[in-house]
Short mmCIF file of C-alpha atoms and ligand atoms in Angstrom, two decimals:
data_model
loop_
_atom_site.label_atom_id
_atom_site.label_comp_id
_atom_site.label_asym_id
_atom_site.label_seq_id
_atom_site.Cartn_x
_atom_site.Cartn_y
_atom_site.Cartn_z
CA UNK A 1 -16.62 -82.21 -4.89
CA UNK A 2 -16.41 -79.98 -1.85
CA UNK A 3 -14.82 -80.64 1.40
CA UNK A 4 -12.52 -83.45 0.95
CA UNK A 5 -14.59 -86.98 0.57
CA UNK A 6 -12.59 -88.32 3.64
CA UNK A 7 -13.26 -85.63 5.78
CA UNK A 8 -17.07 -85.70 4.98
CA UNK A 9 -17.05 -89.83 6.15
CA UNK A 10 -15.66 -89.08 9.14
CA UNK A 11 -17.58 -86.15 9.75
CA UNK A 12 -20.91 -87.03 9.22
CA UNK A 13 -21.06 -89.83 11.47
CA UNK A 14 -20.45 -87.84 14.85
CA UNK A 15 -21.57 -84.62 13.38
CA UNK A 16 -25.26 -84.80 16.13
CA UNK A 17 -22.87 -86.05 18.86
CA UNK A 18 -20.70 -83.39 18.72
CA UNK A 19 -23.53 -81.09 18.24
CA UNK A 20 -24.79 -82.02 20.87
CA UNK A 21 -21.68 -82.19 23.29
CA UNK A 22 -20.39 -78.49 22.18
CA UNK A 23 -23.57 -76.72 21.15
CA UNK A 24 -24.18 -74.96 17.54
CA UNK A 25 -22.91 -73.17 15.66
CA UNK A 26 -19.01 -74.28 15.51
CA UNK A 27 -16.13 -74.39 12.82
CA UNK A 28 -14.71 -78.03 12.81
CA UNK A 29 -11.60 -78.52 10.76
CA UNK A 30 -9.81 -81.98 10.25
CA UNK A 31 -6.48 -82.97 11.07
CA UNK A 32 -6.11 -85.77 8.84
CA UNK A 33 -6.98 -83.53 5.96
CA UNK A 34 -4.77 -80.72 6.64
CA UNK A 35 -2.03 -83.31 6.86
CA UNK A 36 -2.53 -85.13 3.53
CA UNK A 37 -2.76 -82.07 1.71
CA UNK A 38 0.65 -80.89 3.07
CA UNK A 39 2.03 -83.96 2.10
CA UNK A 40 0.08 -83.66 -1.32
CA UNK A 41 1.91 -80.02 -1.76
CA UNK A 42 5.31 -81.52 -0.63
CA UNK A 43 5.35 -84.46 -3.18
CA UNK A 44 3.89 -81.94 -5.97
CA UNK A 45 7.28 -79.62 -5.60
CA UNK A 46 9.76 -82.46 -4.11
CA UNK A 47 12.35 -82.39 -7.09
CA UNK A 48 13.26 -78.52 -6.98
CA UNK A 49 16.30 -77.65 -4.97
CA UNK A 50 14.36 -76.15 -2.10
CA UNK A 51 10.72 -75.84 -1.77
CA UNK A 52 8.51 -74.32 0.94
CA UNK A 53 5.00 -73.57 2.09
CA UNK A 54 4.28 -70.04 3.84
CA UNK A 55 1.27 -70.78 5.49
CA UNK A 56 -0.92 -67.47 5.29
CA UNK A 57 -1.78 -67.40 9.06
CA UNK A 58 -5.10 -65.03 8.15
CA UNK A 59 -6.79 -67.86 6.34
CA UNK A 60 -7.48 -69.75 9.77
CA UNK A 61 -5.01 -68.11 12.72
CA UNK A 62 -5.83 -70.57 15.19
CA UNK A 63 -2.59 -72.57 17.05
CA UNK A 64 -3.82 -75.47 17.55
CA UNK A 65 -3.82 -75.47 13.57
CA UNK A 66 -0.53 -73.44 13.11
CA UNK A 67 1.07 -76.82 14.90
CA UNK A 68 0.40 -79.10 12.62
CA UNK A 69 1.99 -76.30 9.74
CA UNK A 70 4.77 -76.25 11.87
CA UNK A 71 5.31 -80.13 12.05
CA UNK A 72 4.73 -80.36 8.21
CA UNK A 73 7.76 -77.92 8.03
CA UNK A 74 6.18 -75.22 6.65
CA UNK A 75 6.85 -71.52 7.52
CA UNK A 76 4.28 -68.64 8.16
CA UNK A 77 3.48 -65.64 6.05
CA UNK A 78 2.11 -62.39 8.21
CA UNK A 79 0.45 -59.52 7.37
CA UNK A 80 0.14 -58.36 10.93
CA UNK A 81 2.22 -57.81 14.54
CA UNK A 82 -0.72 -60.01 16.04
CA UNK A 83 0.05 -62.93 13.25
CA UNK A 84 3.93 -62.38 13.83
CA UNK A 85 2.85 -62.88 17.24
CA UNK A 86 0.65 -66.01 16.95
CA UNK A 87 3.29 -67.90 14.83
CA UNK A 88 6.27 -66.98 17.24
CA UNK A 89 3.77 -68.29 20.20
CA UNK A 90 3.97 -71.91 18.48
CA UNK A 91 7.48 -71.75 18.20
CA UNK A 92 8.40 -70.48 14.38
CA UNK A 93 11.59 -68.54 14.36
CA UNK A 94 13.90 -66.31 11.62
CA UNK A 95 13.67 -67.38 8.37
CA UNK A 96 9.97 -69.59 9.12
CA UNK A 97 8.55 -66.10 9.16
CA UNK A 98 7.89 -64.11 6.04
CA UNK A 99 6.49 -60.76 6.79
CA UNK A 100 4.18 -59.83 4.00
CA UNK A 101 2.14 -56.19 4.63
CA UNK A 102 0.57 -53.56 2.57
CA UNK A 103 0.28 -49.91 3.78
CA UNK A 104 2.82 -50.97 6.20
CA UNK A 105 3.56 -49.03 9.66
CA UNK A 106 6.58 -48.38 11.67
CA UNK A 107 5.28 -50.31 14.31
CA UNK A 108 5.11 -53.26 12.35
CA UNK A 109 8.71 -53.02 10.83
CA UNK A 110 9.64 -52.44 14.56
CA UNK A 111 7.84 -55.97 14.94
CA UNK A 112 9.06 -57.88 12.31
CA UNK A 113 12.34 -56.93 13.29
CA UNK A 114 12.15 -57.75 16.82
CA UNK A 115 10.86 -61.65 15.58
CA UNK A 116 14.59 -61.33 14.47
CA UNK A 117 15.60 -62.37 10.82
CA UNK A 118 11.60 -63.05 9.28
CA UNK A 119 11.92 -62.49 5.86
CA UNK A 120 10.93 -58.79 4.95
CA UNK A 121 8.46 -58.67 2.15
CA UNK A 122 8.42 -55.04 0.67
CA UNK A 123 5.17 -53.79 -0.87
CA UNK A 124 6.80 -49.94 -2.53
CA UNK A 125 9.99 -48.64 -3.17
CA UNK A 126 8.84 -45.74 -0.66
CA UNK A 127 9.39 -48.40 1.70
CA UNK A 128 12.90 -48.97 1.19
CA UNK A 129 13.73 -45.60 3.39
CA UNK A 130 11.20 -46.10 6.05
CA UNK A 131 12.46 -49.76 7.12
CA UNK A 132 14.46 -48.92 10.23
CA UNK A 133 17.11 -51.46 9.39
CA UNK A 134 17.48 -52.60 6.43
CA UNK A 135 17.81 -56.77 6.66
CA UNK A 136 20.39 -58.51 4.99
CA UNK A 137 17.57 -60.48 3.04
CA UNK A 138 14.98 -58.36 1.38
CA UNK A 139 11.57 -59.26 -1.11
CA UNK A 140 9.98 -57.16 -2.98
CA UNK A 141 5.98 -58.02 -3.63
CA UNK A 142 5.98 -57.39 -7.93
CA UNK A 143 3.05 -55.94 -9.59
CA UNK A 144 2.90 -56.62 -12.95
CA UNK A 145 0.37 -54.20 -13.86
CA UNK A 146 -1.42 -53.89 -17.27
CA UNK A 147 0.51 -56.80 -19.10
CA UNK A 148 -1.88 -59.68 -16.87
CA UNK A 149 -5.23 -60.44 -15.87
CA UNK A 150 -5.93 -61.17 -12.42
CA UNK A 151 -9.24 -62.48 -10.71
CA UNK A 152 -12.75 -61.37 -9.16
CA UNK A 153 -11.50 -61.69 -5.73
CA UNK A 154 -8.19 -59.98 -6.36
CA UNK A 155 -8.73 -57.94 -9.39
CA UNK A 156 -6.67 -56.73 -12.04
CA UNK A 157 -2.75 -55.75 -11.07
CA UNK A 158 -3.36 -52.38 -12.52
CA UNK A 159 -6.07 -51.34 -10.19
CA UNK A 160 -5.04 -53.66 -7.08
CA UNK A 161 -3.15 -51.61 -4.26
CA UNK A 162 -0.43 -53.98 -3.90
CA UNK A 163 3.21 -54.52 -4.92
CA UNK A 164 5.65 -52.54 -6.51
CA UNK A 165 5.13 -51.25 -10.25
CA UNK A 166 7.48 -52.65 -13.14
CA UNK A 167 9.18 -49.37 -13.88
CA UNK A 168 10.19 -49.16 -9.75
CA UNK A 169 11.21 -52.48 -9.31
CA UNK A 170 14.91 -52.18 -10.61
CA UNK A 171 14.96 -48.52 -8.27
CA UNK A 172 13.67 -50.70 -5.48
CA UNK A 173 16.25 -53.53 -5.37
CA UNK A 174 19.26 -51.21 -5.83
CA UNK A 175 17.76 -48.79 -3.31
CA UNK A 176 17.69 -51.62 -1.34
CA UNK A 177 21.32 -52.52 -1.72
CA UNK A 178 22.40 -49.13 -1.33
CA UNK A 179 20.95 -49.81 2.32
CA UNK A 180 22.66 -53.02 2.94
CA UNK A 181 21.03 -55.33 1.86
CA UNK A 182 22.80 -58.57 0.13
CA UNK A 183 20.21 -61.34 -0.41
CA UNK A 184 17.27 -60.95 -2.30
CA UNK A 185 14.37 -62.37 -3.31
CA UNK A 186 10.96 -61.66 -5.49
CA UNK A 187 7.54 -61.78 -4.56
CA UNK A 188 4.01 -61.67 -6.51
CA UNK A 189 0.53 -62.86 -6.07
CA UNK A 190 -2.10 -62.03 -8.79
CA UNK A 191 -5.04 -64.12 -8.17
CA UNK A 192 -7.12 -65.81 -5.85
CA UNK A 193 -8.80 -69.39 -5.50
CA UNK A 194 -7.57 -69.71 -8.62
CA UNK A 195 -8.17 -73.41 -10.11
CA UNK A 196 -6.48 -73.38 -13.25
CA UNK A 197 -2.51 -74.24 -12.63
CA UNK A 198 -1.56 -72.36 -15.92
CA UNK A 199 -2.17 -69.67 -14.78
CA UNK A 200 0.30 -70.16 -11.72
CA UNK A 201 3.27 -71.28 -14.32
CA UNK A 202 2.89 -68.15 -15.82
CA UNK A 203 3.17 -66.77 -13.06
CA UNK A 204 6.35 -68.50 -12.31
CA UNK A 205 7.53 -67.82 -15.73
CA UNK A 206 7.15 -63.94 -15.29
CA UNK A 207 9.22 -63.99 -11.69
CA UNK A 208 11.90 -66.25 -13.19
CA UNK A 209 12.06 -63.29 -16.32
CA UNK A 210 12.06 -60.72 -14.06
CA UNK A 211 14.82 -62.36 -11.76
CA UNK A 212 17.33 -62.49 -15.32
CA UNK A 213 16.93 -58.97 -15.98
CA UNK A 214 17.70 -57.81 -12.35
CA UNK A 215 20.09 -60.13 -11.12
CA UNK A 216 22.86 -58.87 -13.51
CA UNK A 217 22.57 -55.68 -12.92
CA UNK A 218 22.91 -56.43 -8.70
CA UNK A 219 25.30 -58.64 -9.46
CA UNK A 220 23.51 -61.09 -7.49
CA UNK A 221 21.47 -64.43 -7.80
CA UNK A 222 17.96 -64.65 -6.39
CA UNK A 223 17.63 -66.78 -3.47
CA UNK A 224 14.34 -67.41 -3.89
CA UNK A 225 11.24 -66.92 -6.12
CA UNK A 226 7.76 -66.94 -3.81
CA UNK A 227 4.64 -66.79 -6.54
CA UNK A 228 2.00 -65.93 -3.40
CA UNK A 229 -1.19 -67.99 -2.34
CA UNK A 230 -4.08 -68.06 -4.90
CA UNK A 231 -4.46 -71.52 -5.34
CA UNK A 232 -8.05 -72.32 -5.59
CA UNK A 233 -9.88 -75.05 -4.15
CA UNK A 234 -13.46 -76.49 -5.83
CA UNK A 235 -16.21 -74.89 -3.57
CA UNK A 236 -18.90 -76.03 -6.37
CA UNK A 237 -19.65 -79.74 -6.63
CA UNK A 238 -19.22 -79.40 -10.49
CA UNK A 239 -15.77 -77.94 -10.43
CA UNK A 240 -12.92 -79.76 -10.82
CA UNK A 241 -10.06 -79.80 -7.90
CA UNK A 242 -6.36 -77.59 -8.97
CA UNK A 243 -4.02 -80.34 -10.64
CA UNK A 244 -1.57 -79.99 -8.53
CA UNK A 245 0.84 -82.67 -9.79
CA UNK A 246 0.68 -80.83 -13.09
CA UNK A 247 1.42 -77.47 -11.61
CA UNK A 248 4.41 -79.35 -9.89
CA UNK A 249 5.93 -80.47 -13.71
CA UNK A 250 4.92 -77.55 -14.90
CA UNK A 251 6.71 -75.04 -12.66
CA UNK A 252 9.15 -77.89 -12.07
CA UNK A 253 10.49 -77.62 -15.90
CA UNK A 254 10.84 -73.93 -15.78
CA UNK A 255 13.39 -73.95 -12.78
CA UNK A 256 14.91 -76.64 -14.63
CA UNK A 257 15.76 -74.65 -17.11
CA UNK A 258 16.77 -71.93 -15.20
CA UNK A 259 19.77 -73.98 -13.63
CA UNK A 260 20.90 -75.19 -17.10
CA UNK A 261 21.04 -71.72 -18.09
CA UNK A 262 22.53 -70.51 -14.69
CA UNK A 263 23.58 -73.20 -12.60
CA UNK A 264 21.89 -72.55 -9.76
CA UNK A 265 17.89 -72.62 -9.89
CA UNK A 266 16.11 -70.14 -7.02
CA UNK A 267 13.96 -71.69 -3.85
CA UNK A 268 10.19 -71.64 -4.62
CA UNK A 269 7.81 -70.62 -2.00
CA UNK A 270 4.54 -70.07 -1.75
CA UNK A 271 1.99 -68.94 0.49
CA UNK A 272 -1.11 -70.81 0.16
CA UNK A 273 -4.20 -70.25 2.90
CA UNK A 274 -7.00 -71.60 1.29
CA UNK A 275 -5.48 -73.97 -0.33
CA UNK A 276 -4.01 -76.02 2.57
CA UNK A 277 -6.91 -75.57 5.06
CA UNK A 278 -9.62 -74.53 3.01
CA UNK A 279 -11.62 -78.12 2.34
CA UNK A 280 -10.86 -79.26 5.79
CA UNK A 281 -13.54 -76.81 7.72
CA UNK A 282 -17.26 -76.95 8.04
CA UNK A 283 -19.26 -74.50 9.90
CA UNK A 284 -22.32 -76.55 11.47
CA UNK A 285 -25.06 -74.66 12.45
CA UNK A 286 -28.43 -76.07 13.57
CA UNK A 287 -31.45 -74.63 12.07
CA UNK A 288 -33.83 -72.55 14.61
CA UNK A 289 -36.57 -70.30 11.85
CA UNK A 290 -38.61 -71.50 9.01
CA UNK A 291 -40.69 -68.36 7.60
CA UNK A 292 -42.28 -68.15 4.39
CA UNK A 293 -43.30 -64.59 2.87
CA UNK A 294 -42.65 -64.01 -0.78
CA UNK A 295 -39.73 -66.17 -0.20
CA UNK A 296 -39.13 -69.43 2.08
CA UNK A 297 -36.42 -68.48 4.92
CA UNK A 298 -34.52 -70.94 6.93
CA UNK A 299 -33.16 -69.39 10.00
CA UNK A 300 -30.03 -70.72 11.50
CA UNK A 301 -28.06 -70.50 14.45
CA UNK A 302 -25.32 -69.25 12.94
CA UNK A 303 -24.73 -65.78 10.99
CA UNK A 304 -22.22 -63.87 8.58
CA UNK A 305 -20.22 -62.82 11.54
CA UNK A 306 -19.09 -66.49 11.59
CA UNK A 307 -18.57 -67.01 7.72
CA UNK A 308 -18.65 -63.59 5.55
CA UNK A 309 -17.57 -64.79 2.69
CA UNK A 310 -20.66 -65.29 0.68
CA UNK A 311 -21.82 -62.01 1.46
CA UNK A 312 -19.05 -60.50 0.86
CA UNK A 313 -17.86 -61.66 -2.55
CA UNK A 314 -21.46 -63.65 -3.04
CA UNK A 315 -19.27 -66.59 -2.65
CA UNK A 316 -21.19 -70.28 -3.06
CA UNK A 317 -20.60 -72.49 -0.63
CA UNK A 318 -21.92 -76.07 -0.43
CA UNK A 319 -24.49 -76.76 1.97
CA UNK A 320 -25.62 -79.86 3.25
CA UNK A 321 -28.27 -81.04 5.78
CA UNK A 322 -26.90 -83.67 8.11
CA UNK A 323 -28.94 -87.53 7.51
CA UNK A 324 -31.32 -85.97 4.67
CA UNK A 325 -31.70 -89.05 2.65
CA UNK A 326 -31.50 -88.66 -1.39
CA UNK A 327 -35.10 -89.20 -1.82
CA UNK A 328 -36.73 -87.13 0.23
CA UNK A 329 -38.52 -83.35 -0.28
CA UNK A 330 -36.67 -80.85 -1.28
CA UNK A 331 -37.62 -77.17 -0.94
CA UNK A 332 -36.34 -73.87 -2.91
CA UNK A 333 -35.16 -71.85 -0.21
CA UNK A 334 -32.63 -69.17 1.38
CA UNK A 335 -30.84 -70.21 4.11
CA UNK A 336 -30.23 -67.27 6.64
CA UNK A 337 -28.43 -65.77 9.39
CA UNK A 338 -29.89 -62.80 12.13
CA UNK A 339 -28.12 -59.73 10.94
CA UNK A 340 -30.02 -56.64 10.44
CA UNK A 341 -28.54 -56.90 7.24
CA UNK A 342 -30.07 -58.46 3.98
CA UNK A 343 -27.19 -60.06 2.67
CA UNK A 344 -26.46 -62.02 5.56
CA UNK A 345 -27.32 -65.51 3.50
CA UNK A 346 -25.46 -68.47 3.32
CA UNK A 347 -27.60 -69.73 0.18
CA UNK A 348 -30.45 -67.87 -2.08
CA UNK A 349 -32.21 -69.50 -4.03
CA UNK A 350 -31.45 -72.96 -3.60
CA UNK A 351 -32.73 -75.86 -4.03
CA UNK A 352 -32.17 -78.08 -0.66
CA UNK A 353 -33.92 -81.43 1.23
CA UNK A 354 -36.51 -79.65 3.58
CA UNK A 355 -34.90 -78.42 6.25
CA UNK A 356 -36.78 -78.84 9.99
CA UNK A 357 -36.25 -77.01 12.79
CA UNK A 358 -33.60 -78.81 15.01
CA UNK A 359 -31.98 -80.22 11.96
CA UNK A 360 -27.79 -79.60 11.49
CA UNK A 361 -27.10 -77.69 8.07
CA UNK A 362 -23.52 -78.08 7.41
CA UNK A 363 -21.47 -75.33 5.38
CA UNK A 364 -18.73 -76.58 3.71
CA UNK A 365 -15.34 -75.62 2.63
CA UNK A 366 -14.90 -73.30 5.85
CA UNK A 367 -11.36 -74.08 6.59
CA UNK A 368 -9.98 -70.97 5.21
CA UNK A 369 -11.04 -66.93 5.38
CA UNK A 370 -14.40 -68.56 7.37
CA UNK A 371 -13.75 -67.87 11.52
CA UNK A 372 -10.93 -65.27 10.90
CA UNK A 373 -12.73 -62.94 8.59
CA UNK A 374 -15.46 -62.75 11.58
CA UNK A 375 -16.52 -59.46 13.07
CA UNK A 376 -19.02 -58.38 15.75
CA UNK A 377 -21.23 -56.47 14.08
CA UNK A 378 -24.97 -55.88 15.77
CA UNK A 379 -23.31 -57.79 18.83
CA UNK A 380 -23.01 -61.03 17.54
CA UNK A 381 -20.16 -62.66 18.87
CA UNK A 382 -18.03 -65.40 17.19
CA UNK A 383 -17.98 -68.85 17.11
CA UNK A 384 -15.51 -71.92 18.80
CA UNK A 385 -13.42 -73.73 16.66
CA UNK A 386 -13.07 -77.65 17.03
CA UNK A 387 -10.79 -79.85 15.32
CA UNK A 388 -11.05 -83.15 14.68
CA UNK A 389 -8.24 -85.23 15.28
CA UNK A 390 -6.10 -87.83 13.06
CA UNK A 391 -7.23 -90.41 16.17
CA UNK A 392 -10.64 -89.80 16.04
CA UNK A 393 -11.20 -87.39 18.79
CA UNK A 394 -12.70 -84.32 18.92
CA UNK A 395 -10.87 -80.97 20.56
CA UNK A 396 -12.13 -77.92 21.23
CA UNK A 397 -8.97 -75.18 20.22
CA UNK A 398 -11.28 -72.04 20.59
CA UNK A 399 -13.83 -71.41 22.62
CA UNK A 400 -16.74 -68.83 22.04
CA UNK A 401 -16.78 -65.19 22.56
CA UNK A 402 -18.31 -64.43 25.80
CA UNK A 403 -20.39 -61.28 26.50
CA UNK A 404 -17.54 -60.32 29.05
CA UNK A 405 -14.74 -60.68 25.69
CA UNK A 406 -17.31 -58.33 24.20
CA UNK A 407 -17.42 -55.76 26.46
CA UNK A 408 -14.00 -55.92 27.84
CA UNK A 409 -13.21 -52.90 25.38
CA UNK A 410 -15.41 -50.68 27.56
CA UNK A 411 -13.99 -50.77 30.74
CA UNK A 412 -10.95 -48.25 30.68
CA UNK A 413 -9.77 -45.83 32.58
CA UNK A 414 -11.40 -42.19 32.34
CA UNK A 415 -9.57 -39.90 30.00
CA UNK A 416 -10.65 -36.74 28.98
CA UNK A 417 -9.28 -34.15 27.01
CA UNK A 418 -9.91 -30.30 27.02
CA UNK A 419 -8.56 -28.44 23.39
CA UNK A 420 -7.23 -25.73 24.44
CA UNK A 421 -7.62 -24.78 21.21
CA UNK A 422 -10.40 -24.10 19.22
CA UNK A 423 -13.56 -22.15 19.85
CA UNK A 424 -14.83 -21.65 23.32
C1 LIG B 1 -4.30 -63.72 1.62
C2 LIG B 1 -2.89 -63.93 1.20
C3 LIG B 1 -2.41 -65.22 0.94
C4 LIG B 1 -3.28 -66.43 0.99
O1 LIG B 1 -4.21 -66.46 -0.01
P1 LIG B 1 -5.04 -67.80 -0.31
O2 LIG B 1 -6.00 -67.39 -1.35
O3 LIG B 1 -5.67 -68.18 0.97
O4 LIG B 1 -4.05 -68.82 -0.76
C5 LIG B 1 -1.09 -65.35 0.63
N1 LIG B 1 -0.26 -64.28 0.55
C6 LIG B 1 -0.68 -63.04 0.78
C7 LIG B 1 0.27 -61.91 0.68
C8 LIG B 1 -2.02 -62.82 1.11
O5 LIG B 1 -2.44 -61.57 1.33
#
């Protein structure tokens, strides 16, 4: 079932009080969720040597949520100066920041330097040179290429533009060391919202390979193994949730094996978004339009600018309309947002109770990728965040975009350039 079972008790309850207190549309997340799923991950991992969660600040980069990472112990993976800058801001420090980029700038070496010992994550050996100083610790992302499949959202290692190939991984490493560096570890992720946990222990399987074959020839031991984020959470009601305990044994037996062979077994980490905060987000909107043409519309208050997802990968997501009994009328319809821009659905084609005007749709499973993939497109401006709290209160941890956010960009001051070269 989408959006955990707990979360959707407490929800539903205060779901027109809070509507009415805040005003629509608004991401709510829950605390208590968050939490037991962290635990959940803990437990799932808690016999290997050393195990721990990178939260991927882009799935939901808001600090009120970053906290509660922080309490659970886990660290933060980047991709950006303003995410390296968002997780120092709640307090995470050296090693609880893993600075994972592609197409990576000087700037943002410059700035995952200056958060002072984050764990570099290297996407291509090109790299290697253009680091400014090279850490003592150093990852390289691995891309496997040909020899596995990867996903839809992801797609296949041969055509993605991550990570560094198979036949530059060795140069990479030892390029690496001829820079100074002395620790290493190895990096992959292949897949996204990826439900089957097989697929994950192969994954392990093919880092804990790869780490035999170079660690002779640097003469050092891995420190740690980090297999990515990826892990996929059930956003149709027919899908069944990850088995996480069995992806625990599973990946559990292969570092087991590793230290009877070498004594020592690597750290795992991982760097789940969706995964972790996924399940524990609505978006509530309120419904404003009902039109029927050729098709029957409902409008909403909110719009893709607050949850892209479906229109950008045609994602499903699970809709629900807040105290529509079971038995009631139902209606075939798409559920809409107000871009100028067709795809800008949230359902098509589906078959929901009949939705009046005034009437609270929620859209589930928006705790991850949902607020942070928003844009402003056609000058619609994002949504606040709320979060509902493990005591039962409600907290408001971003507020809306204001007309004045959206046109602070435009007040600058005058500069003007005249080529001097060029024709006159
Ligand atoms: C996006 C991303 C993640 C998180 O992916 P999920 O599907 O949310 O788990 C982790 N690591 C890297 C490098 C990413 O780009």
């Amino acid at each position: 079932m989408p959006m955990g079972d707990g979360f959707r008790q407490r929800l539903l309850p205060l779901v027109a009080e809070v509507a009415d207190h805040y005003g629509t549309p608004f991401h709510i997340y829950d605390e208590r969720g968050i939490r037991e799923t962290g635990r959940a991950l803990q437990q799932a991992f808690a016999n290997l040597e050393v195990f721990r969660e990178y939260y991927a600040v882009k799935a939901l980069p808001n600090p009120a949520i970053l906290a509660i990472m922080r309490e659970l112990g886990f660290g933060f993976d980047c991709s950006s100066i303003a995410e390296l800058e968002l997780s120092r801001r709640i307090g995470a420090r050296g090693d609880d920041l893993m600075f994972t980029s592609n197409n990576t700038s000087r700037e943002e070496f410059l700035a995952a330097a200056a958060a002072g010992g984050s764990i570099l994550n290297l996407d291509d050996l090109t790299l290697v040179d253009k680091v400014p100083e090279m850490p003592e610790l150093i990852c390289f992302r691995y891309n496997p290429g040909a020899v596995r499949t990867g996903n839809d959202i992801i797609g296949k290692p041969e055509e993605a533009k991550y990570g560094v190939s198979r036949d530059q991984i060795l140069p990479a490493y030892l390029r690496a060391r001829e820079r100074g560096a002395r620790r290493f570890g190895l990096h992959t992720m292949l897949v996204s919202n990826e439900l089957n946990h097989a697929y994950m222990i192969d994954t392990t399987r093919m880092l804990l390979e790869l780490v035999e074959w170079l660690s002779p020839q640097l003469g050092a031991p891995f420190e740690f193994i980090n297999i990515g984020g990826g892990l996929g959470i059930p956003y149709q009601p027919d899908q069944q949730p990850l088995d996480l305990p069995a992806l625990g044994r599973g990946i559990g037996e292969l570092l087991e094996r590793f230290r009877r062979r070498h004594g020592t077994m690597p750290a795992l980490f991982m760097e789940s978004g969706r995964f972790m905060t996924g399940p524990h987000g609505v978006l509530v909107t309120r419904a404003i339009n009902h039109k029927e043409i050729y098709r029957t519309y409902v409008g909403v208050d909110a719009c893709m600018a607050a949850l892209m997802r479906p229109a950008l990968y045609g994602a499903y997501h699970h809709l629900e309309v807040a105290g529509a009994g079971k038995d009631g009328p139902e209606e075939l319809v798409d559920v809409v947002g107000s871009l100028c821009e067709n795809n800008d659905k949230f359902a098509i084609q589906r078959l929901l109770p009949k939705i009046e005007d005034g009437d609270l749709v929620l859209i589930h499973d928006t705790g991850a990728h949902g607020h942070s993939m928003g844009f402003n497109y056609n000058g619609r401006l994002r949504t606040k965040e709320l979060l509902l709290r493990c005591d039962g209160s409600v907290e408001l941890i971003r507020r809306e975009e204001t007309l004045a956010d959206h046109f602070a960009t435009l007040e600058f001051p005058p500069d003007l350039l005249r080529p001097t070269a060029g024709v006159r």
